[in-house]
Amino acid sequence: MSEPHEFRTIDTDVRYDGAILALRVDEVAMPGGRTAHREVVEHHGAVAVVAVNERDEIALVLQYRHPIGRRLLELPAGLLDGGPDEAPVEAARRELVEETGLAAELWSTLVDVAVSPGFTDEALRVYLATGISAAEQPDREDEEADMTVHWVPIDDAVHKVFSGEIVNATAVAGILALVAHRSGSVPLRDIDAPWTDKPTAFADRHAGS
């Protein structure tokens, strides 16, 4: 059996470099000796939280998303923009407090999601959080100032996924991963489990600028 082809990046050109993402065009070596250009959206990466209370309800937020022009039911989530020394689980703790005014005692890694690997390196780690309590919430701004928190029973959340009411990819993955875990056949990983596809290109370039 022949060795698998190595998709080497021969050249790269950053076309846009913004606050939360960048667009670059890579020239990539293809099988057969030719090259092709691939557009890549770089992203900070993010974390999200499936927070489950003692009534078996999931905390969801209703947030306006401008690219699609409407509010979506989502998991509490946020960017990995706290600096190179901030662990993903610490970012998740921060976002849970900021978006919902909640804290959690017990944390596990639930699922990792590569959002759309055909054109972006954006990836999210979703945590399961239990032992929920109230926490002091900072003031929210912009879209988050309009955000509301909704406690949804797990079964209802699953129905909302399959009815098309919950369409956010991270929420869909997190809710269904929780149900799979609860079936008894899927163990969870530690909070510091290896994260192969954690995005680094955008943060690394900004750290060196």
GROMACS .gro file of C-alpha atoms in nm, residues 10-205:
model
  196
   10ILE     CA    1   0.319   2.572  -0.019
   11ASP     CA    2   0.216   2.936   0.022
   12THR     CA    3  -0.035   3.135   0.224
   13ASP     CA    4  -0.184   3.482   0.189
   14VAL     CA    5  -0.384   3.648   0.470
   15ARG     CA    6  -0.659   3.849   0.298
   16TYR     CA    7  -0.843   3.972   0.610
   17ASP     CA    8  -0.747   3.986   0.977
   18GLY     CA    9  -1.024   4.101   1.210
   19ALA     CA   10  -1.118   4.095   1.577
   20ILE     CA   11  -1.246   3.737   1.599
   21LEU     CA   12  -1.149   3.577   1.268
   22ALA     CA   13  -0.915   3.595   0.973
   23LEU     CA   14  -0.939   3.479   0.611
   24ARG     CA   15  -0.635   3.332   0.443
   25VAL     CA   16  -0.583   3.164   0.107
   26ASP     CA   17  -0.348   2.865   0.106
   27GLU     CA   18  -0.182   2.701  -0.193
   28VAL     CA   19  -0.190   2.329  -0.114
   29ALA     CA   20  -0.007   2.035  -0.276
   30MET     CA   21  -0.262   1.792  -0.417
   31PRO     CA   22  -0.225   1.427  -0.523
   32GLY     CA   23  -0.083   1.391  -0.873
   33GLY     CA   24   0.156   1.684  -0.848
   34ARG     CA   25  -0.085   1.975  -0.894
   35THR     CA   26  -0.168   2.248  -0.645
   36ALA     CA   27  -0.498   2.413  -0.554
   37HIS     CA   28  -0.605   2.717  -0.355
   38ARG     CA   29  -0.813   2.671  -0.042
   39GLU     CA   30  -0.985   2.954   0.147
   40VAL     CA   31  -0.959   2.912   0.525
   41VAL     CA   32  -1.141   3.110   0.792
   42GLU     CA   33  -0.932   3.114   1.110
   43HIS     CA   34  -1.114   3.150   1.440
   44HIS     CA   35  -1.036   3.177   1.809
   45GLY     CA   36  -1.227   2.859   1.882
   46ALA     CA   37  -1.483   2.844   2.158
   47VAL     CA   38  -1.633   2.654   2.449
   48ALA     CA   39  -1.993   2.577   2.541
   49VAL     CA   40  -2.166   2.436   2.846
   50VAL     CA   41  -2.447   2.185   2.894
   51ALA     CA   42  -2.550   2.295   3.244
   52VAL     CA   43  -2.799   2.054   3.403
   53ASN     CA   44  -2.982   2.141   3.724
   54GLU     CA   45  -3.134   1.915   3.990
   55ARG     CA   46  -3.465   1.908   3.798
   56ASP     CA   47  -3.294   1.759   3.492
   57GLU     CA   48  -3.326   2.079   3.293
   58ILE     CA   49  -3.068   2.230   3.058
   59ALA     CA   50  -2.986   2.601   3.068
   60LEU     CA   51  -3.032   2.747   2.721
   61VAL     CA   52  -2.995   3.107   2.610
   62LEU     CA   53  -3.203   3.281   2.345
   63GLN     CA   54  -2.962   3.504   2.156
   64TYR     CA   55  -2.985   3.716   1.841
   65ARG     CA   56  -2.750   3.598   1.565
   66HIS     CA   57  -2.706   3.865   1.302
   67PRO     CA   58  -2.576   3.648   1.012
   68ILE     CA   59  -2.909   3.462   1.001
   69GLY     CA   60  -3.119   3.749   1.131
   70ARG     CA   61  -3.302   3.585   1.419
   71ARG     CA   62  -3.272   3.461   1.777
   72LEU     CA   63  -3.156   3.105   1.839
   73LEU     CA   64  -3.182   2.876   2.141
   74GLU     CA   65  -2.822   2.790   2.223
   75LEU     CA   66  -2.597   2.660   2.495
   76PRO     CA   67  -2.409   2.920   2.700
   77ALA     CA   68  -2.086   2.964   2.504
   78GLY     CA   69  -1.799   3.197   2.430
   79LEU     CA   70  -1.468   3.247   2.253
   80LEU     CA   71  -1.130   3.119   2.366
   81ASP     CA   72  -1.005   3.476   2.385
   82GLY     CA   73  -0.880   3.489   2.743
   83GLY     CA   74  -0.514   3.459   2.649
   84PRO     CA   75  -0.274   3.166   2.602
   85ASP     CA   76  -0.270   3.073   2.970
   86GLU     CA   77  -0.648   3.036   3.007
   87ALA     CA   78  -0.751   2.669   3.006
   88PRO     CA   79  -1.064   2.593   2.799
   89VAL     CA   80  -1.255   2.479   3.108
   90GLU     CA   81  -1.180   2.813   3.277
   91ALA     CA   82  -1.320   2.992   2.973
   92ALA     CA   83  -1.629   2.772   3.005
   93ARG     CA   84  -1.669   2.862   3.373
   94ARG     CA   85  -1.637   3.232   3.283
   95GLU     CA   86  -1.891   3.215   3.003
   96LEU     CA   87  -2.143   3.025   3.215
   97VAL     CA   88  -2.132   3.301   3.477
   98GLU     CA   89  -2.137   3.585   3.224
   99GLU     CA   90  -2.425   3.452   3.015
  100THR     CA   91  -2.646   3.287   3.278
  101GLY     CA   92  -2.538   3.399   3.626
  102LEU     CA   93  -2.467   3.035   3.714
  103ALA     CA   94  -2.173   2.837   3.850
  104ALA     CA   95  -2.120   2.461   3.858
  105GLU     CA   96  -1.939   2.225   4.094
  106LEU     CA   97  -1.877   1.926   3.866
  107TRP     CA   98  -1.732   1.947   3.514
  108SER     CA   99  -1.654   1.691   3.240
  109THR     CA  100  -1.565   1.710   2.872
  110LEU     CA  101  -1.878   1.612   2.681
  111VAL     CA  102  -1.797   1.644   2.310
  112ASP     CA  103  -1.567   1.825   2.066
  113VAL     CA  104  -1.710   1.976   1.747
  114ALA     CA  105  -1.529   2.087   1.431
  115VAL     CA  106  -1.794   2.332   1.316
  116SER     CA  107  -1.742   2.332   0.938
  117PRO     CA  108  -1.400   2.188   0.852
  118GLY     CA  109  -1.449   2.240   0.479
  119PHE     CA  110  -1.361   2.608   0.518
  120THR     CA  111  -1.283   2.697   0.879
  121ASP     CA  112  -1.065   2.573   1.164
  122GLU     CA  113  -1.332   2.684   1.413
  123ALA     CA  114  -1.384   2.417   1.677
  124LEU     CA  115  -1.566   2.403   2.008
  125ARG     CA  116  -1.534   2.195   2.321
  126VAL     CA  117  -1.863   2.131   2.499
  127TYR     CA  118  -1.856   2.063   2.873
  128LEU     CA  119  -2.113   1.898   3.097
  129ALA     CA  120  -2.165   2.097   3.416
  130THR     CA  121  -2.369   1.986   3.718
  131GLY     CA  122  -2.405   2.095   4.079
  132ILE     CA  123  -2.551   2.425   3.966
  133SER     CA  124  -2.567   2.733   4.189
  134ALA     CA  125  -2.624   3.106   4.145
  135ALA     CA  126  -2.327   3.335   4.081
  136GLU     CA  127  -2.280   3.709   4.054
  137GLN     CA  128  -2.330   3.803   3.690
  138PRO     CA  129  -2.150   4.098   3.530
  139ASP     CA  130  -2.337   4.348   3.313
  140ARG     CA  131  -2.397   4.227   2.957
  141GLU     CA  132  -2.354   4.428   2.638
  142ASP     CA  133  -2.468   4.429   2.273
  143GLU     CA  134  -2.653   4.109   2.170
  144GLU     CA  135  -2.594   3.958   2.513
  145ALA     CA  136  -2.781   4.245   2.679
  146ASP     CA  137  -3.096   4.117   2.503
  147MET     CA  138  -3.029   3.751   2.584
  148THR     CA  139  -3.266   3.551   2.803
  149VAL     CA  140  -3.205   3.225   2.993
  150HIS     CA  141  -3.447   2.933   2.962
  151TRP     CA  142  -3.447   2.610   3.162
  152VAL     CA  143  -3.561   2.333   2.928
  153PRO     CA  144  -3.625   1.971   3.035
  154ILE     CA  145  -3.380   1.736   2.862
  155ASP     CA  146  -3.654   1.544   2.678
  156ASP     CA  147  -3.804   1.871   2.554
  157ALA     CA  148  -3.462   1.986   2.435
  158VAL     CA  149  -3.424   1.666   2.233
  159HIS     CA  150  -3.766   1.720   2.076
  160LYS     CA  151  -3.668   2.076   1.989
  161VAL     CA  152  -3.359   1.941   1.810
  162PHE     CA  153  -3.558   1.701   1.596
  163SER     CA  154  -3.839   1.948   1.531
  164GLY     CA  155  -3.590   2.202   1.396
  165GLU     CA  156  -3.643   2.452   1.675
  166ILE     CA  157  -3.286   2.409   1.800
  167VAL     CA  158  -3.050   2.434   1.501
  168ASN     CA  159  -2.727   2.573   1.650
  169ALA     CA  160  -2.470   2.302   1.574
  170THR     CA  161  -2.307   2.317   1.916
  171ALA     CA  162  -2.641   2.290   2.097
  172VAL     CA  163  -2.749   1.998   1.879
  173ALA     CA  164  -2.421   1.815   1.943
  174GLY     CA  165  -2.419   1.889   2.316
  175ILE     CA  166  -2.780   1.789   2.380
  176LEU     CA  167  -2.757   1.464   2.185
  177ALA     CA  168  -2.417   1.381   2.336
  178LEU     CA  169  -2.568   1.418   2.683
  179VAL     CA  170  -2.846   1.174   2.593
  180ALA     CA  171  -2.592   0.928   2.450
  181HIS     CA  172  -2.384   0.952   2.766
  182ARG     CA  173  -2.689   0.891   2.982
  183SER     CA  174  -2.768   0.576   2.787
  184GLY     CA  175  -2.484   0.422   2.988
  185SER     CA  176  -2.264   0.328   2.694
  186VAL     CA  177  -2.050   0.641   2.656
  187PRO     CA  178  -1.801   0.749   2.925
  188LEU     CA  179  -1.696   1.112   2.957
  189ARG     CA  180  -1.343   1.255   2.940
  190ASP     CA  181  -1.168   1.467   3.200
  191ILE     CA  182  -1.180   1.845   3.171
  192ASP     CA  183  -0.818   1.855   3.053
  193ALA     CA  184  -0.847   1.573   2.797
  194PRO     CA  185  -0.638   1.626   2.481
  195TRP     CA  186  -0.810   1.845   2.220
  196THR     CA  187  -0.656   1.758   1.884
  197ASP     CA  188  -0.834   2.023   1.677
  198LYS     CA  189  -0.823   2.318   1.916
  199PRO     CA  190  -0.764   2.622   1.689
  200THR     CA  191  -0.432   2.800   1.736
  201ALA     CA  192  -0.345   2.978   1.408
  202PHE     CA  193  -0.544   3.297   1.471
  203ALA     CA  194  -0.431   3.340   1.832
  204ASP     CA  195  -0.069   3.254   1.750
  205ARG     CA  196  -0.047   3.517   1.476
   0.00000   0.00000   0.00000
